[in-house]
mmCIF file of C-alpha atoms in Angstrom:
data_model
loop_
_atom_site.group_PDB
_atom_site.id
_atom_site.type_symbol
_atom_site.label_atom_id
_atom_site.label_comp_id
_atom_site.label_asym_id
_atom_site.label_seq_id
_atom_site.Cartn_x
_atom_site.Cartn_y
_atom_site.Cartn_z
ATOM 1 C CA MET A 1302 -1.434 -0.479 -13.478
ATOM 2 C CA ARG A 1303 -4.462 1.334 -14.810
ATOM 3 C CA LEU A 1304 -4.873 2.309 -18.421
ATOM 4 C CA SER A 1305 -6.303 5.708 -19.100
ATOM 5 C CA THR A 1306 -6.394 8.488 -21.592
ATOM 6 C CA PHE A 1307 -5.249 10.863 -18.937
ATOM 7 C CA LEU A 1308 -4.456 9.499 -15.535
ATOM 8 C CA THR A 1309 -3.514 6.409 -13.637
ATOM 9 C CA THR A 1310 -4.341 7.032 -10.021
ATOM 10 C CA ALA A 1311 -6.364 10.077 -9.138
ATOM 11 C CA PHE A 1312 -7.873 13.191 -10.596
ATOM 12 C CA ALA A 1313 -9.538 16.092 -8.845
ATOM 13 C CA LEU A 1314 -11.960 18.156 -10.891
ATOM 14 C CA THR A 1315 -13.086 21.675 -10.336
ATOM 15 C CA ALA A 1316 -16.504 22.776 -11.432
ATOM 16 C CA TYR A 1317 -15.123 23.358 -14.889
ATOM 17 C CA ALA A 1318 -15.143 19.593 -15.389
ATOM 18 C CA LYS A 1319 -18.645 18.237 -15.421
ATOM 19 C CA PRO A 1320 -19.194 14.834 -13.801
ATOM 20 C CA VAL A 1321 -20.722 12.170 -15.991
ATOM 21 C CA THR A 1322 -22.113 9.983 -13.261
ATOM 22 C CA GLY A 1323 -25.577 8.809 -12.297
ATOM 23 C CA PRO A 1324 -28.342 11.126 -11.145
ATOM 24 C CA VAL A 1325 -27.262 13.510 -8.430
ATOM 25 C CA GLN A 1326 -28.622 12.450 -5.055
ATOM 26 C CA GLU A 1327 -30.059 15.048 -2.752
ATOM 27 C CA GLU A 1328 -27.202 14.715 -0.272
ATOM 28 C CA ALA A 1329 -24.680 15.280 -3.072
ATOM 29 C CA VAL A 1330 -25.792 18.834 -3.806
ATOM 30 C CA PRO A 1331 -22.523 20.778 -3.730
ATOM 31 C CA LYS A 1332 -21.542 23.547 -1.393
ATOM 32 C CA GLN A 1333 -20.398 26.754 -3.041
ATOM 33 C CA SER A 1334 -16.653 27.301 -3.279
ATOM 34 C CA PHE A 1335 -14.804 29.311 -5.918
ATOM 35 C CA ASN A 1336 -18.031 29.096 -7.944
ATOM 36 C CA PHE A 1337 -17.401 25.370 -8.393
ATOM 37 C CA LYS A 1338 -20.568 23.505 -9.398
ATOM 38 C CA ARG A 1339 -21.759 20.156 -10.613
ATOM 39 C CA GLY A 1340 -23.320 19.999 -14.025
ATOM 40 C CA LEU A 1341 -24.216 16.638 -15.550
ATOM 41 C CA GLY A 1342 -26.389 13.668 -14.824
ATOM 42 C CA THR A 1343 -27.863 10.772 -16.770
ATOM 43 C CA GLU A 1344 -30.310 7.949 -16.200
ATOM 44 C CA SER A 1345 -28.790 5.799 -18.948
ATOM 45 C CA LYS A 1346 -26.491 2.858 -18.362
ATOM 46 C CA HIS A 1347 -24.443 4.509 -21.102
ATOM 47 C CA LEU A 1348 -22.490 7.565 -20.029
ATOM 48 C CA ARG A 1349 -23.071 10.354 -22.496
ATOM 49 C CA LEU A 1350 -21.416 13.724 -22.460
ATOM 50 C CA GLU A 1351 -23.268 16.970 -21.944
ATOM 51 C CA THR A 1352 -21.464 19.862 -23.604
ATOM 52 C CA ARG A 1353 -23.534 22.861 -22.564
ATOM 53 C CA GLN A 1354 -21.546 25.997 -21.906
ATOM 54 C CA GLU A 1355 -21.129 27.498 -18.453
ATOM 55 C CA THR A 1356 -19.991 30.971 -17.460
ATOM 56 C CA GLU A 1357 -17.503 30.033 -14.754
ATOM 57 C CA GLN A 1358 -14.575 32.299 -13.951
ATOM 58 C CA THR A 1359 -11.253 30.646 -14.722
ATOM 59 C CA ILE A 1360 -8.661 30.549 -11.938
ATOM 60 C CA GLY A 1361 -5.507 32.373 -12.961
ATOM 61 C CA SER A 1362 -3.665 35.658 -13.399
ATOM 62 C CA THR A 1363 -0.795 36.848 -15.548
ATOM 63 C CA GLY A 1364 1.801 38.390 -13.263
ATOM 64 C CA PRO A 1365 2.551 40.210 -10.013
ATOM 65 C CA ASN A 1366 2.001 43.870 -9.279
ATOM 66 C CA PRO A 1367 5.252 45.007 -7.631
ATOM 67 C CA THR A 1368 3.897 48.534 -7.091
ATOM 68 C CA VAL A 1369 1.622 47.417 -4.243
ATOM 69 C CA GLU A 1370 2.404 49.267 -1.034
ATOM 70 C CA GLY A 1371 4.853 47.282 1.063
ATOM 71 C CA TYR A 1372 5.971 44.988 -1.771
ATOM 72 C CA ALA A 1373 9.390 46.626 -2.028
ATOM 73 C CA GLU A 1374 11.033 49.572 -0.315
ATOM 74 C CA GLY A 1375 13.621 52.111 -1.422
ATOM 75 C CA ALA A 1376 16.127 50.945 -4.021
ATOM 76 C CA PHE A 1377 14.673 47.435 -3.949
ATOM 77 C CA ALA A 1378 11.580 48.813 -5.693
ATOM 78 C CA SER A 1379 13.829 49.838 -8.598
ATOM 79 C CA GLY A 1380 15.522 46.446 -8.756
ATOM 80 C CA HIS A 1381 18.740 47.332 -6.929
ATOM 81 C CA PRO A 1382 20.197 45.404 -3.954
ATOM 82 C CA TYR A 1383 20.690 48.353 -1.665
ATOM 83 C CA GLY A 1384 19.214 48.809 1.787
ATOM 84 C CA SER A 1385 18.841 52.481 2.589
ATOM 85 C CA THR A 1386 18.340 51.738 6.285
ATOM 86 C CA SER A 1387 21.177 49.257 6.717
ATOM 87 C CA GLY A 1388 23.498 50.984 4.268
ATOM 88 C CA LYS A 1389 24.435 47.591 2.831
ATOM 89 C CA GLY A 1390 24.689 46.791 -0.874
ATOM 90 C CA SER A 1391 24.672 49.074 -3.895
ATOM 91 C CA ILE A 1392 23.226 49.400 -7.388
ATOM 92 C CA ILE A 1393 23.590 46.811 -10.167
ATOM 93 C CA SER A 1394 25.837 48.282 -12.858
ATOM 94 C CA GLY A 1395 26.236 45.235 -15.103
ATOM 95 C CA GLY A 1396 23.857 43.044 -17.041
ATOM 96 C CA THR A 1397 20.652 42.015 -15.295
ATOM 97 C CA ASN A 1398 16.971 41.446 -15.964
ATOM 98 C CA ASN A 1399 15.581 44.484 -14.210
ATOM 99 C CA ARG A 1400 11.944 43.402 -14.510
ATOM 100 C CA VAL A 1401 12.716 40.123 -12.745
ATOM 101 C CA ASP A 1402 14.718 41.968 -10.081
ATOM 102 C CA ILE A 1403 11.816 44.349 -9.418
ATOM 103 C CA GLU A 1404 9.354 41.460 -9.121
ATOM 104 C CA ASN A 1405 11.662 39.549 -6.748
ATOM 105 C CA PRO A 1406 12.986 41.983 -4.124
ATOM 106 C CA SER A 1407 13.456 39.091 -1.699
ATOM 107 C CA ASN A 1408 16.225 37.734 -3.940
ATOM 108 C CA LEU A 1409 17.919 41.143 -3.750
ATOM 109 C CA GLY A 1410 18.286 40.823 0.016
ATOM 110 C CA GLN A 1411 15.339 42.943 1.126
ATOM 111 C CA ASP A 1412 14.479 40.695 4.079
ATOM 112 C CA PRO A 1413 16.993 41.239 6.928
ATOM 113 C CA THR A 1414 15.944 38.037 8.717
ATOM 114 C CA ASP A 1415 17.150 35.848 5.821
ATOM 115 C CA ASN A 1416 20.360 34.043 6.677
ATOM 116 C CA GLY A 1417 22.693 31.250 5.684
ATOM 117 C CA LEU A 1418 22.351 28.936 2.721
ATOM 118 C CA VAL A 1419 18.922 27.727 1.599
ATOM 119 C CA PRO A 1420 18.848 26.185 -1.897
ATOM 120 C CA ASN A 1421 16.569 27.478 -4.611
ATOM 121 C CA LEU A 1422 13.013 26.337 -3.883
ATOM 122 C CA LYS A 1423 11.277 28.080 -6.798
ATOM 123 C CA TRP A 1424 10.593 27.329 -10.463
ATOM 124 C CA TRP A 1425 8.664 29.271 -13.096
ATOM 125 C CA PHE A 1426 6.586 27.254 -15.533
ATOM 126 C CA SER A 1427 7.389 30.123 -17.911
ATOM 127 C CA ASP A 1428 10.972 28.797 -17.932
ATOM 128 C CA SER A 1429 9.842 25.294 -18.931
ATOM 129 C CA LYS A 1430 10.124 24.208 -22.547
ATOM 130 C CA THR A 1431 6.615 24.042 -24.025
ATOM 131 C CA ARG A 1432 5.834 21.116 -26.321
ATOM 132 C CA LEU A 1433 3.404 22.166 -29.070
ATOM 133 C CA LEU A 1434 0.980 19.494 -30.304
ATOM 134 C CA LYS A 1435 -2.043 19.271 -32.583
ATOM 135 C CA GLY A 1436 -4.838 19.968 -30.161
ATOM 136 C CA GLY A 1437 -2.891 21.514 -27.306
ATOM 137 C CA TRP A 1438 0.403 21.827 -25.472
ATOM 138 C CA VAL A 1439 2.244 20.612 -22.378
ATOM 139 C CA ARG A 1440 5.093 21.920 -20.242
ATOM 140 C CA GLU A 1441 6.708 20.183 -17.275
ATOM 141 C CA GLN A 1442 8.583 20.869 -14.059
ATOM 142 C CA VAL A 1443 10.744 17.890 -13.079
ATOM 143 C CA ILE A 1444 13.678 17.281 -10.747
ATOM 144 C CA GLN A 1445 16.124 18.497 -13.385
ATOM 145 C CA ASP A 1446 14.364 21.899 -13.229
ATOM 146 C CA LEU A 1447 13.843 22.048 -9.462
ATOM 147 C CA PRO A 1448 16.293 19.620 -7.769
ATOM 148 C CA SER A 1449 14.803 20.320 -4.339
ATOM 149 C CA SER A 1450 11.509 18.710 -5.428
ATOM 150 C CA LYS A 1451 12.409 15.042 -5.057
ATOM 151 C CA ASP A 1452 8.939 13.670 -4.330
ATOM 152 C CA ILE A 1453 6.734 15.452 -6.865
ATOM 153 C CA ALA A 1454 6.949 16.471 -10.534
ATOM 154 C CA GLY A 1455 4.389 18.728 -12.171
ATOM 155 C CA ALA A 1456 3.044 19.711 -15.569
ATOM 156 C CA GLN A 1457 0.581 22.098 -17.140
ATOM 157 C CA GLN A 1458 -1.424 20.626 -20.004
ATOM 158 C CA HIS A 1459 -3.871 22.309 -22.381
ATOM 159 C CA LEU A 1460 -6.489 20.737 -24.651
ATOM 160 C CA LYS A 1461 -8.521 22.448 -27.321
ATOM 161 C CA LYS A 1462 -12.137 21.410 -27.776
ATOM 162 C CA GLY A 1463 -12.406 17.766 -28.849
ATOM 163 C CA ALA A 1464 -8.680 17.093 -28.402
ATOM 164 C CA ALA A 1465 -7.643 14.012 -26.436
ATOM 165 C CA ARG A 1466 -4.561 12.917 -24.521
ATOM 166 C CA GLU A 1467 -3.924 9.511 -26.058
ATOM 167 C CA LEU A 1468 -4.330 6.220 -24.155
ATOM 168 C CA HIS A 1469 -1.408 5.716 -21.797
ATOM 169 C CA TRP A 1470 -0.314 4.603 -18.359
ATOM 170 C CA HIS A 1471 2.449 5.471 -15.894
ATOM 171 C CA ARG A 1472 4.728 3.698 -13.459
ATOM 172 C CA VAL A 1473 3.927 6.445 -10.954
ATOM 173 C CA ALA A 1474 0.691 7.878 -9.617
ATOM 174 C CA GLU A 1475 -0.850 10.842 -11.461
ATOM 175 C CA TRP A 1476 -3.166 13.459 -9.968
ATOM 176 C CA GLY A 1477 -4.726 16.439 -11.687
ATOM 177 C CA PHE A 1478 -6.716 19.604 -11.048
ATOM 178 C CA VAL A 1479 -8.761 21.342 -13.753
ATOM 179 C CA TYR A 1480 -8.594 25.123 -13.395
ATOM 180 C CA ALA A 1481 -9.930 26.216 -16.803
ATOM 181 C CA GLY A 1482 -12.569 24.684 -19.060
ATOM 182 C CA ARG A 1483 -14.141 21.234 -18.785
ATOM 183 C CA VAL A 1484 -12.738 17.789 -19.512
ATOM 184 C CA ALA A 1485 -14.061 14.245 -19.743
ATOM 185 C CA ILE A 1486 -11.956 11.553 -18.111
ATOM 186 C CA GLY A 1487 -11.862 7.808 -18.616
ATOM 187 C CA ALA A 1488 -9.900 4.978 -17.033
ATOM 188 C CA VAL A 1489 -9.631 1.173 -17.060
ATOM 189 C CA ASP A 1490 -8.153 -0.835 -14.185
ATOM 190 C CA GLU A 1491 -6.441 -4.239 -14.160
ATOM 191 C CA ASP A 1492 -9.777 -6.032 -13.707
ATOM 192 C CA GLY A 1493 -11.388 -4.376 -16.724
ATOM 193 C CA LYS A 1494 -13.531 -1.997 -14.706
ATOM 194 C CA ASN A 1495 -13.878 1.328 -16.457
ATOM 195 C CA SER A 1496 -15.269 4.808 -16.126
ATOM 196 C CA TRP A 1497 -16.146 7.698 -18.401
ATOM 197 C CA ASP A 1498 -16.494 10.786 -16.351
ATOM 198 C CA VAL A 1499 -10.672 9.607 -21.981
ATOM 199 C CA LEU A 1500 -9.166 12.853 -21.482
ATOM 200 C CA GLU A 1501 -11.061 15.084 -23.864
ATOM 201 C CA GLY A 1502 -11.535 18.844 -23.956
ATOM 202 C CA LEU A 1503 -15.188 19.869 -23.828
ATOM 203 C CA ASP A 1504 -14.879 23.656 -23.936
ATOM 204 C CA ASP A 1505 -13.021 25.688 -26.553
ATOM 205 C CA GLU A 1506 -9.957 25.866 -24.279
ATOM 206 C CA ASN A 1507 -9.251 23.530 -21.331
ATOM 207 C CA GLU A 1508 -6.303 23.479 -18.955
ATOM 208 C CA TYR A 1509 -5.208 21.622 -15.839
ATOM 209 C CA LEU A 1510 -2.341 20.919 -13.479
ATOM 210 C CA LEU A 1511 -0.840 17.421 -13.372
ATOM 211 C CA VAL A 1512 1.392 16.069 -10.605
ATOM 212 C CA PHE A 1513 3.251 12.764 -10.228
ATOM 213 C CA ASP A 1514 4.641 11.134 -7.089
ATOM 214 C CA ASP A 1515 8.237 11.000 -8.382
ATOM 215 C CA GLY A 1516 10.310 14.095 -9.088
ATOM 216 C CA ASN A 1517 12.220 12.259 -11.838
ATOM 217 C CA PHE A 1518 9.139 11.855 -14.026
ATOM 218 C CA VAL A 1519 11.115 11.963 -17.287
ATOM 219 C CA ALA A 1520 13.085 8.802 -16.442
ATOM 220 C CA THR A 1521 12.836 5.952 -18.966
ATOM 221 C CA GLY A 1522 10.132 3.489 -18.011
ATOM 222 C CA THR A 1523 7.781 6.047 -16.464
ATOM 223 C CA THR A 1524 5.265 6.799 -19.246
ATOM 224 C CA PHE A 1525 3.865 4.292 -21.740
ATOM 225 C CA ASN A 1526 1.740 5.469 -24.705
ATOM 226 C CA VAL A 1527 -0.384 2.871 -26.498
ATOM 227 C CA ASP A 1528 0.219 4.271 -30.006
ATOM 228 C CA ASP A 1529 3.957 4.204 -29.318
ATOM 229 C CA TRP A 1530 3.799 0.530 -28.325
ATOM 230 C CA ILE A 1531 1.645 -0.452 -31.301
ATOM 231 C CA ALA A 1532 3.931 1.398 -33.733
ATOM 232 C CA HIS A 1533 6.930 -0.564 -32.444
ATOM 233 C CA THR A 1534 5.333 -4.018 -32.617
ATOM 234 C CA PRO A 1535 5.442 -6.094 -35.865
ATOM 235 C CA LYS A 1536 2.106 -5.999 -37.705
ATOM 236 C CA ASP A 1537 1.874 -9.790 -37.964
ATOM 237 C CA ILE A 1538 2.160 -10.014 -34.180
ATOM 238 C CA LEU A 1539 -0.527 -7.354 -33.766
ATOM 239 C CA ALA A 1540 -2.822 -9.192 -36.194
ATOM 240 C CA LYS A 1541 -2.376 -12.442 -34.297
ATOM 241 C CA ASN A 1542 -2.815 -10.781 -30.907
ATOM 242 C CA PHE A 1543 -6.075 -9.022 -31.804
ATOM 243 C CA GLY A 1544 -7.405 -11.531 -34.349
ATOM 244 C CA VAL A 1545 -7.704 -8.969 -37.139
ATOM 245 C CA ASN A 1546 -6.144 -8.258 -40.529
ATOM 246 C CA ALA A 1547 -2.656 -6.745 -40.330
ATOM 247 C CA SER A 1548 -3.683 -3.966 -42.730
ATOM 248 C CA LEU A 1549 -5.747 -2.392 -39.947
ATOM 249 C CA PHE A 1550 -2.486 -1.158 -38.452
ATOM 250 C CA ASP A 1551 -1.240 0.589 -41.601
ATOM 251 C CA SER A 1552 -2.342 3.989 -40.315
ATOM 252 C CA VAL A 1553 -0.994 3.806 -36.761
ATOM 253 C CA PRO A 1554 0.629 7.220 -36.192
ATOM 254 C CA SER A 1555 4.371 7.383 -35.708
ATOM 255 C CA PRO A 1556 5.635 9.097 -33.738
ATOM 256 C CA ASN A 1557 2.763 8.813 -31.304
ATOM 257 C CA PRO A 1558 0.615 11.973 -31.193
ATOM 258 C CA TYR A 1559 0.539 12.384 -27.372
ATOM 259 C CA ILE A 1560 -2.301 14.889 -27.802
ATOM 260 C CA ALA A 1561 -4.569 14.438 -30.825
ATOM 261 C CA ALA A 1562 -7.010 16.957 -32.277
ATOM 262 C CA GLY A 1563 -10.597 15.818 -32.730
ATOM 263 C CA ASN A 1564 -14.261 16.487 -32.117
ATOM 264 C CA VAL A 1565 -16.227 16.180 -28.893
ATOM 265 C CA SER A 1566 -17.687 12.685 -28.689
ATOM 266 C CA SER A 1567 -21.353 12.070 -27.934
ATOM 267 C CA GLU A 1568 -20.964 8.295 -27.850
ATOM 268 C CA GLY A 1569 -21.533 6.442 -24.595
ATOM 269 C CA ILE A 1570 -19.820 3.367 -23.160
ATOM 270 C CA ASP A 1571 -20.842 0.205 -21.336
ATOM 271 C CA HIS A 1572 -19.289 -1.300 -18.226
ATOM 272 C CA PRO A 1573 -19.146 -5.060 -18.930
ATOM 273 C CA TYR A 1574 -16.717 -5.665 -16.050
ATOM 274 C CA GLY A 1575 -17.924 -3.014 -13.642
ATOM 275 C CA ASP A 1576 -18.083 0.748 -13.238
ATOM 276 C CA LEU A 1577 -15.193 2.428 -11.404
ATOM 277 C CA SER A 1578 -17.368 5.437 -10.652
ATOM 278 C CA ALA A 1579 -20.128 3.337 -9.087
ATOM 279 C CA ASN A 1580 -18.832 3.921 -5.575
ATOM 280 C CA LYS A 1581 -16.642 6.446 -3.813
ATOM 281 C CA SER A 1582 -13.834 4.021 -2.986
ATOM 282 C CA SER A 1583 -13.022 3.264 -6.638
ATOM 283 C CA SER A 1584 -13.863 6.587 -8.287
ATOM 284 C CA TYR A 1585 -11.040 8.372 -10.069
ATOM 285 C CA VAL A 1586 -12.819 11.714 -9.864
ATOM 286 C CA ILE A 1587 -13.732 14.022 -7.033
ATOM 287 C CA HIS A 1588 -15.539 17.312 -7.601
ATOM 288 C CA SER A 1589 -14.325 20.228 -5.558
ATOM 289 C CA GLY A 1590 -17.893 21.415 -5.226
ATOM 290 C CA ASP A 1591 -18.442 18.343 -3.040
ATOM 291 C CA VAL A 1592 -15.570 19.161 -0.670
ATOM 292 C CA THR A 1593 -16.553 21.657 1.995
ATOM 293 C CA PRO A 1594 -14.046 24.517 2.320
ATOM 294 C CA ILE A 1595 -12.730 25.059 5.833
ATOM 295 C CA GLN A 1596 -13.079 28.719 6.728
ATOM 296 C CA ALA A 1597 -10.087 30.284 8.452
ATOM 297 C CA PRO A 1598 -10.853 32.058 11.740
ATOM 298 C CA GLY A 1599 -11.216 35.764 11.093
ATOM 299 C CA GLY A 1600 -12.177 35.296 7.459
ATOM 300 C CA GLY A 1601 -8.650 35.369 6.047
ATOM 301 C CA GLY A 1602 -9.267 32.546 3.597
ATOM 302 C CA THR A 1603 -10.273 28.924 3.071
ATOM 303 C CA ILE A 1604 -8.715 25.509 2.569
ATOM 304 C CA GLN A 1605 -10.119 22.454 0.792
ATOM 305 C CA ILE A 1606 -8.479 19.091 1.467
ATOM 306 C CA PHE A 1607 -8.359 16.270 -1.072
ATOM 307 C CA ASP A 1608 -6.740 13.187 0.448
ATOM 308 C CA SER A 1609 -7.538 9.538 1.144
ATOM 309 C CA ARG A 1610 -10.186 10.537 3.674
ATOM 310 C CA SER A 1611 -12.333 12.244 1.023
ATOM 311 C CA PHE A 1612 -10.762 10.677 -2.092
ATOM 312 C CA PRO A 1613 -10.056 7.032 -1.114
ATOM 313 C CA ILE A 1614 -8.306 5.961 -4.322
ATOM 314 C CA SER A 1615 -5.640 8.646 -3.875
ATOM 315 C CA THR A 1616 -3.377 6.838 -1.421
ATOM 316 C CA THR A 1617 -0.010 8.307 -2.430
ATOM 317 C CA ILE A 1618 -0.934 11.891 -3.318
ATOM 318 C CA ALA A 1619 -2.727 14.286 -0.991
ATOM 319 C CA ALA A 1620 -3.571 17.874 -1.819
ATOM 320 C CA SER A 1621 -5.053 21.086 -0.507
ATOM 321 C CA VAL A 1622 -6.460 24.101 -2.324
ATOM 322 C CA VAL A 1623 -5.820 27.249 -0.323
ATOM 323 C CA THR A 1624 -7.315 30.701 -0.847
ATOM 324 C CA ILE A 1625 -5.884 33.701 1.009
ATOM 325 C CA LYS A 1626 -7.596 37.074 0.966
ATOM 326 C CA PRO A 1627 -5.581 40.217 0.098
ATOM 327 C CA GLY A 1628 -3.058 40.876 2.852
ATOM 328 C CA GLY A 1629 -3.884 37.560 4.522
ATOM 329 C CA LEU A 1630 -1.313 35.184 5.985
ATOM 330 C CA ARG A 1631 -1.016 31.403 5.952
ATOM 331 C CA GLU A 1632 0.372 31.119 9.449
ATOM 332 C CA LEU A 1633 3.768 29.708 10.434
ATOM 333 C CA HIS A 1634 3.612 25.899 10.191
ATOM 334 C CA TRP A 1635 5.404 22.795 8.982
ATOM 335 C CA HIS A 1636 4.500 19.433 7.481
ATOM 336 C CA PRO A 1637 5.830 16.425 9.429
ATOM 337 C CA THR A 1638 5.200 13.666 6.869
ATOM 338 C CA ALA A 1639 6.212 14.954 3.416
ATOM 339 C CA GLU A 1640 7.659 17.821 1.416
ATOM 340 C CA GLU A 1641 5.105 20.158 -0.141
ATOM 341 C CA LEU A 1642 5.062 21.152 -3.808
ATOM 342 C CA VAL A 1643 3.010 24.306 -4.323
ATOM 343 C CA PHE A 1644 1.527 25.520 -7.610
ATOM 344 C CA PHE A 1645 0.460 29.159 -7.428
ATOM 345 C CA ALA A 1646 -2.634 29.289 -9.626
ATOM 346 C CA GLN A 1647 -3.651 32.897 -9.019
ATOM 347 C CA GLY A 1648 -2.344 36.038 -7.381
ATOM 348 C CA GLN A 1649 1.029 36.875 -5.860
ATOM 349 C CA ALA A 1650 2.742 35.764 -2.670
ATOM 350 C CA ARG A 1651 5.797 35.979 -0.466
ATOM 351 C CA ALA A 1652 6.992 32.944 1.485
ATOM 352 C CA THR A 1653 9.733 32.590 4.077
ATOM 353 C CA VAL A 1654 11.243 29.145 4.655
ATOM 354 C CA PHE A 1655 13.123 28.249 7.858
ATOM 355 C CA ALA A 1656 15.507 25.332 7.248
ATOM 356 C CA GLY A 1657 16.924 25.105 10.759
ATOM 357 C CA ASN A 1658 20.387 25.991 12.128
ATOM 358 C CA THR A 1659 19.828 29.738 11.510
ATOM 359 C CA ASN A 1660 19.120 29.172 7.785
ATOM 360 C CA ALA A 1661 16.151 31.054 6.319
ATOM 361 C CA ARG A 1662 15.219 32.459 2.916
ATOM 362 C CA THR A 1663 12.340 34.470 1.480
ATOM 363 C CA PHE A 1664 10.910 34.053 -2.033
ATOM 364 C CA ASP A 1665 8.430 36.055 -4.123
ATOM 365 C CA PHE A 1666 5.859 34.144 -6.179
ATOM 366 C CA ALA A 1667 3.297 34.843 -8.903
ATOM 367 C CA ALA A 1668 0.738 32.794 -10.818
ATOM 368 C CA GLY A 1669 2.414 29.965 -12.732
ATOM 369 C CA ASP A 1670 5.236 29.560 -10.218
ATOM 370 C CA THR A 1671 5.944 26.401 -8.272
ATOM 371 C CA ALA A 1672 7.601 26.146 -4.881
ATOM 372 C CA VAL A 1673 8.842 23.251 -2.809
ATOM 373 C CA PHE A 1674 8.908 23.378 0.972
ATOM 374 C CA PRO A 1675 11.135 20.550 2.317
ATOM 375 C CA ASP A 1676 9.496 18.257 4.856
ATOM 376 C CA ASN A 1677 9.643 19.638 8.397
ATOM 377 C CA SER A 1678 10.860 23.047 7.193
ATOM 378 C CA GLY A 1679 8.974 25.881 8.824
ATOM 379 C CA HIS A 1680 7.290 28.269 6.418
ATOM 380 C CA CYS A 1681 4.585 30.885 6.034
ATOM 381 C CA VAL A 1682 2.937 32.505 3.007
ATOM 382 C CA ILE A 1683 1.431 35.993 2.723
ATOM 383 C CA ASN A 1684 -0.777 37.404 -0.032
ATOM 384 C CA THR A 1685 1.100 40.489 -1.262
ATOM 385 C CA SER A 1686 -1.788 41.755 -3.403
ATOM 386 C CA ASP A 1687 -4.117 44.460 -2.154
ATOM 387 C CA GLU A 1688 -7.051 43.391 -4.336
ATOM 388 C CA GLU A 1689 -6.717 39.809 -5.653
ATOM 389 C CA ASP A 1690 -7.232 36.505 -3.864
ATOM 390 C CA LEU A 1691 -4.188 34.246 -3.718
ATOM 391 C CA ILE A 1692 -4.973 30.643 -4.709
ATOM 392 C CA TRP A 1693 -2.501 27.789 -4.593
ATOM 393 C CA ILE A 1694 -2.578 24.000 -4.776
ATOM 394 C CA GLY A 1695 -0.361 22.177 -2.275
ATOM 395 C CA ILE A 1696 0.708 18.615 -3.148
ATOM 396 C CA PHE A 1697 2.149 15.969 -0.822
ATOM 397 C CA LYS A 1698 3.475 12.465 -1.448
ATOM 398 C CA ALA A 1699 1.335 11.091 1.338
ATOM 399 C CA ASP A 1700 -2.079 9.603 1.990
ATOM 400 C CA ARG A 1701 -3.288 12.651 3.896
ATOM 401 C CA VAL A 1702 -2.568 16.319 4.433
ATOM 402 C CA ALA A 1703 -0.853 16.920 7.773
ATOM 403 C CA ASP A 1704 0.544 20.137 9.202
ATOM 404 C CA ILE A 1705 1.565 21.505 12.586
ATOM 405 C CA SER A 1706 0.878 25.151 13.356
ATOM 406 C CA LEU A 1707 3.309 27.185 15.445
ATOM 407 C CA THR A 1708 0.332 28.791 17.163
#
């Protein structure tokens, strides 16, 4: 197990998180992608934070535009399950959420190729209960929300400037992607090696996606917070364990804060037992600016892959960041080794899933939605916007990203 203020196995940073490593070598100069950049460097054996402001564009959008040409036809565009061509269906006369119906014409039966029974494969983070904390918030998507996602659970977490996610560890692996702001990350492994690249917000507002390689993340015995442990241990035992006066533990918070407000730290740290960030194989951080995007033939989009080949410490979680241009299509394909959990970070999409034995279902997605594509299920994703790039993060409980294209 590895003790950290944020993560226990792996963390991928966008340019919004500035690395706090040694001087950047010439070969490490990043390639441009989504305006991701590297920012910090230091000659000191201490790792000290740089808090200069950048003018990066945050990934994200607030909702779909269902008025785009081709998004919905006929009565479906008004939120009614009626096909003017087929003559099937009729209007909804009873209670309904018309806005949701308009934004999700696929659920109304618009796609004539849908067939059979495919379970729900979609969750909205907007339907998750948000936990408000001093210094930020968190909301989760676990197996109780999306039963089809057995391998992966997810969460959105937000830190205000100077706030920190308290010291903790997990039974499961944790992986994260910063899509707004900048954060500093620290970790300690079982041999005492550490890094400071403690989860702390550096900009006024900072936000990221977290994923865990177990859909039942809320099960007892999965998350362990240090303040929680200390608060439930007798003070005389604590005093004896640490060789200090018991009164030092009079102010231990209870319940544990989870996220604590604070100020950005300028203090550095030493590495008496070794530096986790000293080499690629033990680093908990990878910067997306250092991962070359693969350009799709024809210019329809890009894909960046973060797995054990580029991020060696991440042996149980692999990920891809996919960008699709307006009207572009992620071609028909399937994943032979693991189910895929998708977090739609920006834009709007439509995906059709083929589950075999004539079963198929189409879903509409917007920023903040998650989807799960069962392993070996055929699927494709199209950008339904006429002006905005679609960006999603695909997560797999595997050591590498693997897919088979129908073409």
